[in-house]
mmCIF file of C-alpha atoms and ligand atoms in Angstrom:
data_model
loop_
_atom_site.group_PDB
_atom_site.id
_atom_site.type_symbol
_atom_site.label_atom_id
_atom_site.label_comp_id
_atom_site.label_asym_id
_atom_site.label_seq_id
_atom_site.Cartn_x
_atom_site.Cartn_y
_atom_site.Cartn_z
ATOM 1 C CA UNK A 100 0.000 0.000 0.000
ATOM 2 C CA UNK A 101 1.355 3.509 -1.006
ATOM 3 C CA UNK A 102 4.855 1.558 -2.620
ATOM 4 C CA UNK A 103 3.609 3.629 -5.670
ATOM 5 C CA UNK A 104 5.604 6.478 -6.631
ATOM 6 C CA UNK A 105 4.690 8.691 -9.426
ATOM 7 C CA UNK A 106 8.272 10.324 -10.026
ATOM 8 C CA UNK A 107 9.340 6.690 -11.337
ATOM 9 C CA UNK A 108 6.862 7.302 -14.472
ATOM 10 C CA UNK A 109 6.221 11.134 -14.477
ATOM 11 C CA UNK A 110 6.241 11.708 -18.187
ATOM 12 C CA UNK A 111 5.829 8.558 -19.595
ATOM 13 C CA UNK A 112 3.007 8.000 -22.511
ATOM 14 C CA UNK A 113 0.141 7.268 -20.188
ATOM 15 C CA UNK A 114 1.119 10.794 -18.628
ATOM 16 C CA UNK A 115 1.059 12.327 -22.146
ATOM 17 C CA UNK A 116 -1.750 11.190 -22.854
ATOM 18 C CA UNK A 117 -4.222 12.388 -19.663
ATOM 19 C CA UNK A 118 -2.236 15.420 -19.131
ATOM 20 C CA UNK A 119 -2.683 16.126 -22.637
ATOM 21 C CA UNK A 120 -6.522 15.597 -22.553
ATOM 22 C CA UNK A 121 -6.504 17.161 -19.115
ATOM 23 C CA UNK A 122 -5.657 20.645 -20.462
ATOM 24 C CA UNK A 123 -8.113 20.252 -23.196
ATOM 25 C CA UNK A 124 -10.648 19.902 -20.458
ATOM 26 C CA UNK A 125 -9.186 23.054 -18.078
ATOM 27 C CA UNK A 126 -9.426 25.369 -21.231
ATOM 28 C CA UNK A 127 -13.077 24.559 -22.290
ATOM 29 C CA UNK A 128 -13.824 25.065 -18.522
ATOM 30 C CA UNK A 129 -12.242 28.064 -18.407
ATOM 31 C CA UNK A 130 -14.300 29.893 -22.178
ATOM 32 C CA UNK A 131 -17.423 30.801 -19.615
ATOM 33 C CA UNK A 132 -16.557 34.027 -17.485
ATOM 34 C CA UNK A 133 -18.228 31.880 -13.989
ATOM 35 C CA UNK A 134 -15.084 30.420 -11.505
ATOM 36 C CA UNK A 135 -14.876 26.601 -11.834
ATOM 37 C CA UNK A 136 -13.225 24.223 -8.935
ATOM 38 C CA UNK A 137 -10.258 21.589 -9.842
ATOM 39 C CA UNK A 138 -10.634 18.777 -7.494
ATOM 40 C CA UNK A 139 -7.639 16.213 -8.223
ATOM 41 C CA UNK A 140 -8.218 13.181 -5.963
ATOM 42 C CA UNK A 141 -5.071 11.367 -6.455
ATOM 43 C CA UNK A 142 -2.119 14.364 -6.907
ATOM 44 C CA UNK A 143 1.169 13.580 -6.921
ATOM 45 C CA UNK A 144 4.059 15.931 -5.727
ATOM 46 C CA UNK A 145 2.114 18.485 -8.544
ATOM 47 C CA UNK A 146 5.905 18.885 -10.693
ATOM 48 C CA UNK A 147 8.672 16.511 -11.439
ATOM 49 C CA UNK A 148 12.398 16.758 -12.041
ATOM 50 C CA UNK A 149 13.015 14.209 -14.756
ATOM 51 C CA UNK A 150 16.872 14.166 -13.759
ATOM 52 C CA UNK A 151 16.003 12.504 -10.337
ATOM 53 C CA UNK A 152 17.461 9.155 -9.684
ATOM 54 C CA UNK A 153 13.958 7.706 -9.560
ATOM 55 C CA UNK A 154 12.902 9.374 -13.270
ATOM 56 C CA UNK A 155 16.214 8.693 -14.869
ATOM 57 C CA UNK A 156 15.967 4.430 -13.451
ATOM 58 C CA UNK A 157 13.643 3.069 -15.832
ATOM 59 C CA UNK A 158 13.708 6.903 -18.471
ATOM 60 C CA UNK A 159 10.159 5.909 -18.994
ATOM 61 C CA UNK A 160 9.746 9.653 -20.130
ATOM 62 C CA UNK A 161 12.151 8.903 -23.145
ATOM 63 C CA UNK A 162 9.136 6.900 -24.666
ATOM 64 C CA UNK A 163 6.391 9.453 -23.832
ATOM 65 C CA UNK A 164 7.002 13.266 -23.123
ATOM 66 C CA UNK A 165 10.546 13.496 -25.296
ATOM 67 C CA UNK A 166 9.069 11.989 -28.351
ATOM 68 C CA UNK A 167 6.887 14.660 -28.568
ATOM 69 C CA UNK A 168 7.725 17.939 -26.609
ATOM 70 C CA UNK A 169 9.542 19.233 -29.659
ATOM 71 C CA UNK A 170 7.856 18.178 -32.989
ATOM 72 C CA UNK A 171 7.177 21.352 -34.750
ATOM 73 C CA UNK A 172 3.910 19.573 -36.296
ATOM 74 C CA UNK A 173 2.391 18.661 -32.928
ATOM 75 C CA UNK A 174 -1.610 19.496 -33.736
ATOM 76 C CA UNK A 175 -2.990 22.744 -32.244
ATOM 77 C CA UNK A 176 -5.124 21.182 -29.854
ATOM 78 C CA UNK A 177 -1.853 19.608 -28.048
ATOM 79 C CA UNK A 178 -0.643 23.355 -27.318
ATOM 80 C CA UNK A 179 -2.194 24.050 -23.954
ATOM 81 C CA UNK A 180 -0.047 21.208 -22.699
ATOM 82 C CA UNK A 181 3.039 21.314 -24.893
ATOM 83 C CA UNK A 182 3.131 25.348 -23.985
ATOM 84 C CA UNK A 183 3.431 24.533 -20.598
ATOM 85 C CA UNK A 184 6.430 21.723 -20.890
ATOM 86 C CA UNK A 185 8.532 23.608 -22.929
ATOM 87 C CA UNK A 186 7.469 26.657 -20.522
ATOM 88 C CA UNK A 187 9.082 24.716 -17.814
ATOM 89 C CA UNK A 188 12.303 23.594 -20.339
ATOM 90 C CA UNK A 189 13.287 26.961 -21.797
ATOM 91 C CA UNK A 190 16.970 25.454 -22.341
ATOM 92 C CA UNK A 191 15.470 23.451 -24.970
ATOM 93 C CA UNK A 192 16.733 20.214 -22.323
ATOM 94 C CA UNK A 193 14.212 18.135 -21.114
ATOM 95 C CA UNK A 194 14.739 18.378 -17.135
ATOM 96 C CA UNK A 195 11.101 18.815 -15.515
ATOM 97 C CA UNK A 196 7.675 17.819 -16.093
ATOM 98 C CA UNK A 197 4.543 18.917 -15.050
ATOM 99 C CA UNK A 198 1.988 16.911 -12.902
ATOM 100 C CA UNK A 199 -2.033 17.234 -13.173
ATOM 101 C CA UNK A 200 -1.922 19.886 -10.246
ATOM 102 C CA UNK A 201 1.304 21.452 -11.926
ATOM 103 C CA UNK A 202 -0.715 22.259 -14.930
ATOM 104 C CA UNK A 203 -4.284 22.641 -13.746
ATOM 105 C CA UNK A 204 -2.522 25.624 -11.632
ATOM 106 C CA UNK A 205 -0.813 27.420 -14.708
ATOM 107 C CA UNK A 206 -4.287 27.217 -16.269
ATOM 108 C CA UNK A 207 -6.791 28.055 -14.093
ATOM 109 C CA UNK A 208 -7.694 31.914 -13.638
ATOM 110 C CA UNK A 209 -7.618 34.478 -11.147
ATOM 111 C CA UNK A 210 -11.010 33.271 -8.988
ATOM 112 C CA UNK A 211 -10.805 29.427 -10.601
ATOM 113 C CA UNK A 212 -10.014 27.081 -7.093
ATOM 114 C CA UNK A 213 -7.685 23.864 -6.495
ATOM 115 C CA UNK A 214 -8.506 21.135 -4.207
ATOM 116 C CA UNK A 215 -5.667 18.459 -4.237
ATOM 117 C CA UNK A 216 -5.382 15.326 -1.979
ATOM 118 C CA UNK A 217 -2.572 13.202 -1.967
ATOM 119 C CA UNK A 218 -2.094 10.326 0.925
ATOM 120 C CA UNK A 219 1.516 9.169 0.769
ATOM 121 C CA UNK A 220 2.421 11.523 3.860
ATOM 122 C CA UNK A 221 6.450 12.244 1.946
ATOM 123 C CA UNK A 222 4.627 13.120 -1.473
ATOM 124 C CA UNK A 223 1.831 15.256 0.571
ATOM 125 C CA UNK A 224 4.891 16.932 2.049
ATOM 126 C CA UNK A 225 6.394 17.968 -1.440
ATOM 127 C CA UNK A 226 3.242 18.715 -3.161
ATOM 128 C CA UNK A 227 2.698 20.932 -0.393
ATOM 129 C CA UNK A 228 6.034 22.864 -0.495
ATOM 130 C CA UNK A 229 5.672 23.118 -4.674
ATOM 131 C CA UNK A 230 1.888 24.919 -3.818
ATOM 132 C CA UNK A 231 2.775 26.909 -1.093
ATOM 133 C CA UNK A 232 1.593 30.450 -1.536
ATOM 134 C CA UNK A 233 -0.544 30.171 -3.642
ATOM 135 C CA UNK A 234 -4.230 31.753 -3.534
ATOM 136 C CA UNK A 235 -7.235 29.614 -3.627
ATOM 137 C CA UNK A 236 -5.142 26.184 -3.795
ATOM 138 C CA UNK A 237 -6.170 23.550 -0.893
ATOM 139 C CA UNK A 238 -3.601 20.249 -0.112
ATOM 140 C CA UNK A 239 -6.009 18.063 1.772
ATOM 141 C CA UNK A 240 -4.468 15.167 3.379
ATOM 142 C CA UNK A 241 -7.127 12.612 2.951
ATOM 143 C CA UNK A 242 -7.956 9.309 0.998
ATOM 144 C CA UNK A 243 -9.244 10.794 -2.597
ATOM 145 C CA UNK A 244 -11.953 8.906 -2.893
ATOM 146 C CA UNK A 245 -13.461 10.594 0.850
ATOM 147 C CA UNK A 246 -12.323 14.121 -0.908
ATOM 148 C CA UNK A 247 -15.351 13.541 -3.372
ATOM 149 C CA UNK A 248 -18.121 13.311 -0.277
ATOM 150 C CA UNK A 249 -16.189 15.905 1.272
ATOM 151 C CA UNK A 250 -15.631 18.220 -1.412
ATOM 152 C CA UNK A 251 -18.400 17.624 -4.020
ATOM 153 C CA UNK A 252 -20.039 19.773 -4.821
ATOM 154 C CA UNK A 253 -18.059 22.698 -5.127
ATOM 155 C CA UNK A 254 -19.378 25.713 -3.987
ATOM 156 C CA UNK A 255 -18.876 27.662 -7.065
ATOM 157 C CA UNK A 256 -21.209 24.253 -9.103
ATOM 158 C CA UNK A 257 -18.678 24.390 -11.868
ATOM 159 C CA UNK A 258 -15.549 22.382 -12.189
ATOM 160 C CA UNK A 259 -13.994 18.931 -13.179
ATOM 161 C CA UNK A 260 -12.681 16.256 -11.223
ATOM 162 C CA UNK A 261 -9.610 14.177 -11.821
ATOM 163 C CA UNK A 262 -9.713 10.540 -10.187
ATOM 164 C CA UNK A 263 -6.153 9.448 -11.041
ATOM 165 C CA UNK A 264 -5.497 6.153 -8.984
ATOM 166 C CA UNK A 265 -2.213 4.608 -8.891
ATOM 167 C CA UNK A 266 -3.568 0.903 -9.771
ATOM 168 C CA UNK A 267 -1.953 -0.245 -6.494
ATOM 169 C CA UNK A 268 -4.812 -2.296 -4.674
ATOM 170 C CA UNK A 269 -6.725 -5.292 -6.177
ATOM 171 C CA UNK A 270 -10.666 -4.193 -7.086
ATOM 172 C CA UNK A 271 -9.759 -0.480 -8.391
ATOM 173 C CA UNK A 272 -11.839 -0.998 -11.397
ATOM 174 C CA UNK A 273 -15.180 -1.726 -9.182
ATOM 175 C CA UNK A 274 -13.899 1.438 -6.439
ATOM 176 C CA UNK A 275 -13.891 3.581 -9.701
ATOM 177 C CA UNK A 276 -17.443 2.915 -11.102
ATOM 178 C CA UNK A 277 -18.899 3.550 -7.571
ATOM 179 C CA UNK A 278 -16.396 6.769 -7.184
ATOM 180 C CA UNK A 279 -18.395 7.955 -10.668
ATOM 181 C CA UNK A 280 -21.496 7.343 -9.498
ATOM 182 C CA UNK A 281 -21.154 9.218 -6.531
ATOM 183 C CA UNK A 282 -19.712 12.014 -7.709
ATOM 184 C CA UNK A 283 -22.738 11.900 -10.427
ATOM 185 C CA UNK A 284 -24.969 11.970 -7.458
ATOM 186 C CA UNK A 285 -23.164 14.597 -5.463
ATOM 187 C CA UNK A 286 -22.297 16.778 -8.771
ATOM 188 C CA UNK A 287 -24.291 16.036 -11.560
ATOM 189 C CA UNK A 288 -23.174 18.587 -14.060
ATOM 190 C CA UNK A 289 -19.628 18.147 -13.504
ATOM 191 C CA UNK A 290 -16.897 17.187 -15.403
ATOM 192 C CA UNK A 291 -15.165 13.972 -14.131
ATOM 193 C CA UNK A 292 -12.335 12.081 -15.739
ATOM 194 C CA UNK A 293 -11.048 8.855 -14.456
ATOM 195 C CA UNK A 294 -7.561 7.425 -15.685
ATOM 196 C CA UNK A 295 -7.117 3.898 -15.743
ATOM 197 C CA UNK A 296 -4.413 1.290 -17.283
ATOM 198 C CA UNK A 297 -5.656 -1.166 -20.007
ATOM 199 C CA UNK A 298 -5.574 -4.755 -18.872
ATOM 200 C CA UNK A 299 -6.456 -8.277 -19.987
ATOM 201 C CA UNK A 300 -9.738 -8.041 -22.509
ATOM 202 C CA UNK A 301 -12.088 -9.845 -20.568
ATOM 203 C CA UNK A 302 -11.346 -7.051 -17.625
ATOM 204 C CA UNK A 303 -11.705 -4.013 -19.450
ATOM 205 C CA UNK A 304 -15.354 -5.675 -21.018
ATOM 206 C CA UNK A 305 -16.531 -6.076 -17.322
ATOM 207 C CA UNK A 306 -15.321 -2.154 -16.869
ATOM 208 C CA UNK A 307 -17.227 -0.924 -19.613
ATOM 209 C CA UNK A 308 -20.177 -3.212 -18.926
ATOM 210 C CA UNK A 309 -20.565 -1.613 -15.003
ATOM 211 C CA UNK A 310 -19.980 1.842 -16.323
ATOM 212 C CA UNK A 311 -22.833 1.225 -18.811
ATOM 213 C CA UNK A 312 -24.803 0.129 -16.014
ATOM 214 C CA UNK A 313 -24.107 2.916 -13.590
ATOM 215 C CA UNK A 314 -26.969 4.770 -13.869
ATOM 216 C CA UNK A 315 -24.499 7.466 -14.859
ATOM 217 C CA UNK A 316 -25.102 8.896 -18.581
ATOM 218 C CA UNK A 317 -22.721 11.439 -20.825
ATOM 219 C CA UNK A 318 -19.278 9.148 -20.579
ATOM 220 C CA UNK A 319 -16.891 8.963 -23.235
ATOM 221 C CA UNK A 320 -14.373 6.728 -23.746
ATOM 222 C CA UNK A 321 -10.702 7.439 -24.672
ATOM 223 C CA UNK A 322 -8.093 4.909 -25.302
ATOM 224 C CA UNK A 323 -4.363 4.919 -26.408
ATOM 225 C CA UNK A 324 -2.885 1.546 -27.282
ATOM 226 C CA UNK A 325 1.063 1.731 -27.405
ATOM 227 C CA UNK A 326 2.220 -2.061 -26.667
ATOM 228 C CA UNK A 327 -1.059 -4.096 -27.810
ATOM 229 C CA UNK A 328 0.903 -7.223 -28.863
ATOM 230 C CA UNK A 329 2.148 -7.025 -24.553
ATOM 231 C CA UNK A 330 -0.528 -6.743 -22.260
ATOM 232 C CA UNK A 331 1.104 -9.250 -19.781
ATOM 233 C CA UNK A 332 4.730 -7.844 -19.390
ATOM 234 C CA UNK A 333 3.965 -3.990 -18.962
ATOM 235 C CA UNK A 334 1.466 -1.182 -19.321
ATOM 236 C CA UNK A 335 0.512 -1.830 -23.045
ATOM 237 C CA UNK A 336 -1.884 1.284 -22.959
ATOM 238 C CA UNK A 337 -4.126 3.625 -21.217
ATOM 239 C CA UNK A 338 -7.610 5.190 -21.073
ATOM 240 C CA UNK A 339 -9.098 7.877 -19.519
ATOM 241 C CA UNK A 340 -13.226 7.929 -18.932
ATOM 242 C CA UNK A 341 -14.943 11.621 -19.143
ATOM 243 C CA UNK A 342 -18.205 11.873 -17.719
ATOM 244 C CA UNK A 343 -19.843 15.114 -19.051
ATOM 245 C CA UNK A 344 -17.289 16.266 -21.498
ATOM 246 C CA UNK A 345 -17.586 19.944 -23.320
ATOM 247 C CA UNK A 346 -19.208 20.229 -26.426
ATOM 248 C CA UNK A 347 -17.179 18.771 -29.257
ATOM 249 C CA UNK A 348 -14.282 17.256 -27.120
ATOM 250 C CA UNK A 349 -15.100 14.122 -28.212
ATOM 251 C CA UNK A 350 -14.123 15.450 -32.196
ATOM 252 C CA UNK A 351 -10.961 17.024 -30.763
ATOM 253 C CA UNK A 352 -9.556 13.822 -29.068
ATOM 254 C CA UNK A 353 -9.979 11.766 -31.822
ATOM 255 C CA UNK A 354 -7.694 13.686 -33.583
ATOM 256 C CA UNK A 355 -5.211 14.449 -30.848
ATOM 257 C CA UNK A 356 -4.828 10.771 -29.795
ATOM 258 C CA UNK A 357 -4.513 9.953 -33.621
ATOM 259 C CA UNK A 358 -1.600 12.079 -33.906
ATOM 260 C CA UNK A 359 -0.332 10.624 -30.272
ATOM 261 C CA UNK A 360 -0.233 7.315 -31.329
ATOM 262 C CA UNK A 361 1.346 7.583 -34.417
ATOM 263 C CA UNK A 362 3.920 9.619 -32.329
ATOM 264 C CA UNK A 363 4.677 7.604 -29.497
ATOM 265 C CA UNK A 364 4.303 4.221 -30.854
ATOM 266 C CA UNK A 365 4.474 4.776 -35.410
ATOM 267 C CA UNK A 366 4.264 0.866 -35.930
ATOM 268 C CA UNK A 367 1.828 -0.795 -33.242
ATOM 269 C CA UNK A 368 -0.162 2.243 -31.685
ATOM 270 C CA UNK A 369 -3.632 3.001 -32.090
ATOM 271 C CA UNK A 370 -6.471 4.868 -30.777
ATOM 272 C CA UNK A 371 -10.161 4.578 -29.566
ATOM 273 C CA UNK A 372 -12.748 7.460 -28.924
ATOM 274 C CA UNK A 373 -16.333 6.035 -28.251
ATOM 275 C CA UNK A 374 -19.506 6.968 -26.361
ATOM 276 C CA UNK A 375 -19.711 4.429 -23.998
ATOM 277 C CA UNK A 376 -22.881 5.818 -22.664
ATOM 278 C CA UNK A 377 -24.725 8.640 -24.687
ATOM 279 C CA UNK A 378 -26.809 11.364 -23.758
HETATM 280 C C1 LIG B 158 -0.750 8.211 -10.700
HETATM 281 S S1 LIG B 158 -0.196 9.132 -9.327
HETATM 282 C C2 LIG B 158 -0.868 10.721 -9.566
HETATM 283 C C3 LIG B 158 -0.260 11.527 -10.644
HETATM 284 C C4 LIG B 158 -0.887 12.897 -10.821
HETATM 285 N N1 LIG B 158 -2.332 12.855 -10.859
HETATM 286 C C5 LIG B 158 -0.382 13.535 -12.084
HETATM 287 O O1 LIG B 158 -1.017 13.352 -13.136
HETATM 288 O O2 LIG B 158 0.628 14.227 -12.036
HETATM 289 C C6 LIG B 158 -1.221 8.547 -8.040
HETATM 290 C C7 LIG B 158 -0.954 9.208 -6.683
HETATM 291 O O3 LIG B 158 -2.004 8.832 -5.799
HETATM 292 C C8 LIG B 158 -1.483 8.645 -4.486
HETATM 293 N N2 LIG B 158 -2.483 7.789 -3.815
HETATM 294 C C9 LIG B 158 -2.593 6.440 -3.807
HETATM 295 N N3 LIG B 158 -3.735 6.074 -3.203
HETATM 296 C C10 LIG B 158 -4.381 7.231 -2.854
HETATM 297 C C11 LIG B 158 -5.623 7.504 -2.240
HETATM 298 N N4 LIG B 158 -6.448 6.528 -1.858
HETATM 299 N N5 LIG B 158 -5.968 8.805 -2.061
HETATM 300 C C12 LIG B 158 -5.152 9.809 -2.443
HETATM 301 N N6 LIG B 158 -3.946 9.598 -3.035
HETATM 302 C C13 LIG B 158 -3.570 8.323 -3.230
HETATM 303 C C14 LIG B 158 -0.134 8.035 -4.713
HETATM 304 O O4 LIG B 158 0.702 8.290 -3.598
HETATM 305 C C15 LIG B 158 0.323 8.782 -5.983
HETATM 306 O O5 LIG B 158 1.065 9.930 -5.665
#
């Protein structure tokens, strides 16, 4: 329990990928004038140093973030992101990354609000220190999925949701369908989206088939297939579930994780962008 650290993979093409989609998501939020709420369940230390022992043991970055940070014919719709990396790189080295709190701060606005939690207690500490002094940004030292009874709804009844679990327990797929229907129940018009690794077939059928059966309408489904020949030896690809995406998001990340794929994996990867459950 907790074993997980993030700075081993910060970067790598699963973290493309959400972040990627995640600032997609921040910038529709952020086209109405009204203040929205960020409420990341599962932080992170919010920014990572890609030169740390940790990042540099496995270089899982080299096969997501560096493949792509500098290609000149990245698609528009990857800038909010790919602004913000090479924001943080201005040497034109690639030394530090941003995490989902890391960016979700450089895009929110003046009167937009951060809650973050984060339970390893040395990660908490960091995440912490990286946020401190800034306005309107809560580090809440609690079990994410108690920050959405806690925390939903926001006060301001705008906002999105990031449930970004670390895989690291059996029976995360089941704890994730009841964490969206919850937060359905407790913030219906929100914007939630879940991250989650792709597994063996018949698992990710019995994921789809509970979503569908939620109760919970409005969730799209977004995969990225990198490795789909290698399910068994390593993370052969990712997905990310939006309940309540903005108005054609669903047109933009088909393109986007077109051009990722091709990208990040030009022989074997591939891309999936589905209603799961429509309107
Ligand atoms: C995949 S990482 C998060 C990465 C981050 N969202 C980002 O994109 O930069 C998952 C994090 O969740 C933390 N964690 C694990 N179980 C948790 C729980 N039940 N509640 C809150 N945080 C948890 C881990 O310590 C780890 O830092």
């Amino acid at each position: 329990m907790l074993a997980y650290r993030h700075q081993f993979h910060a970067g790598n093409f699963a973290d493309v990928m959400k972040h990627a989609l995640l600032a997609r998501l921040l910038v529709a939020l952020g086209r109405k004038p009204a203040p929205y709420c960020y409420v990341d369940t599962h932080a992170g230390i919010g920014r990572y140093d890609l030169r740390h022992e940790w990042s540099q043991k496995n270089a899982e970055h080299e096969a997501g973030v560096a493949l792509v940070w500098q290609r000149a014919d990245a698609p528009p719709d990857l800038a909010p992101w790919l602004d913000i990396v090479r924001d943080m790189n201005p040497e034109g080295r690639l030394e530090h990354y941003p995490g989902s709190p890391e960016i979700a701060q450089r895009l929110r606005r003046a009167g937009d609000r951060m809650v973050l939690s984060e339970l390893n207690p040395a990660d908490q500490a960091t995440l912490k220190a990286n946020m401190a002094g800034l306005r309107g940004v809560s580090v809440v030292a609690q079990d994410g999925y108690k920050t959405l009874s806690s925390h939903l709804p926001p006060s301001e009844r705008r906002g999105l949701v990031l449930l970004d679990s670390s895989f690291d327990r059996a029976g995360e797929f089941t704890r994730l369908v009841q964490a969206v229907r919850l937060a359905h129940e407790r913030f219906a018009t929100g914007v939630m989206a879940v991250w989650y690794p792709l597994m063996d077939p018949s698992a990710m059928r019995r994921f789809e088939r509970s979503l569908h059966e939620c109760g919970v309408r409005r969730i799209l489904l977004l995969e990225l297939s990198v490795h789909p020949e290698d399910w068994r030896a390593s993370l052969r690809g990712s997905g990310l579930i939006v309940v309540n995406p903005p108005y054609g998001f669903d047109r933009e990340a088909r393109g986007l994780l077109a051009w990722l794929a091709e990208a990040l994996a030009p022989q074997a990867g591939s891309s999936r962008v589905q209603w799961l459950v429509p309107e």
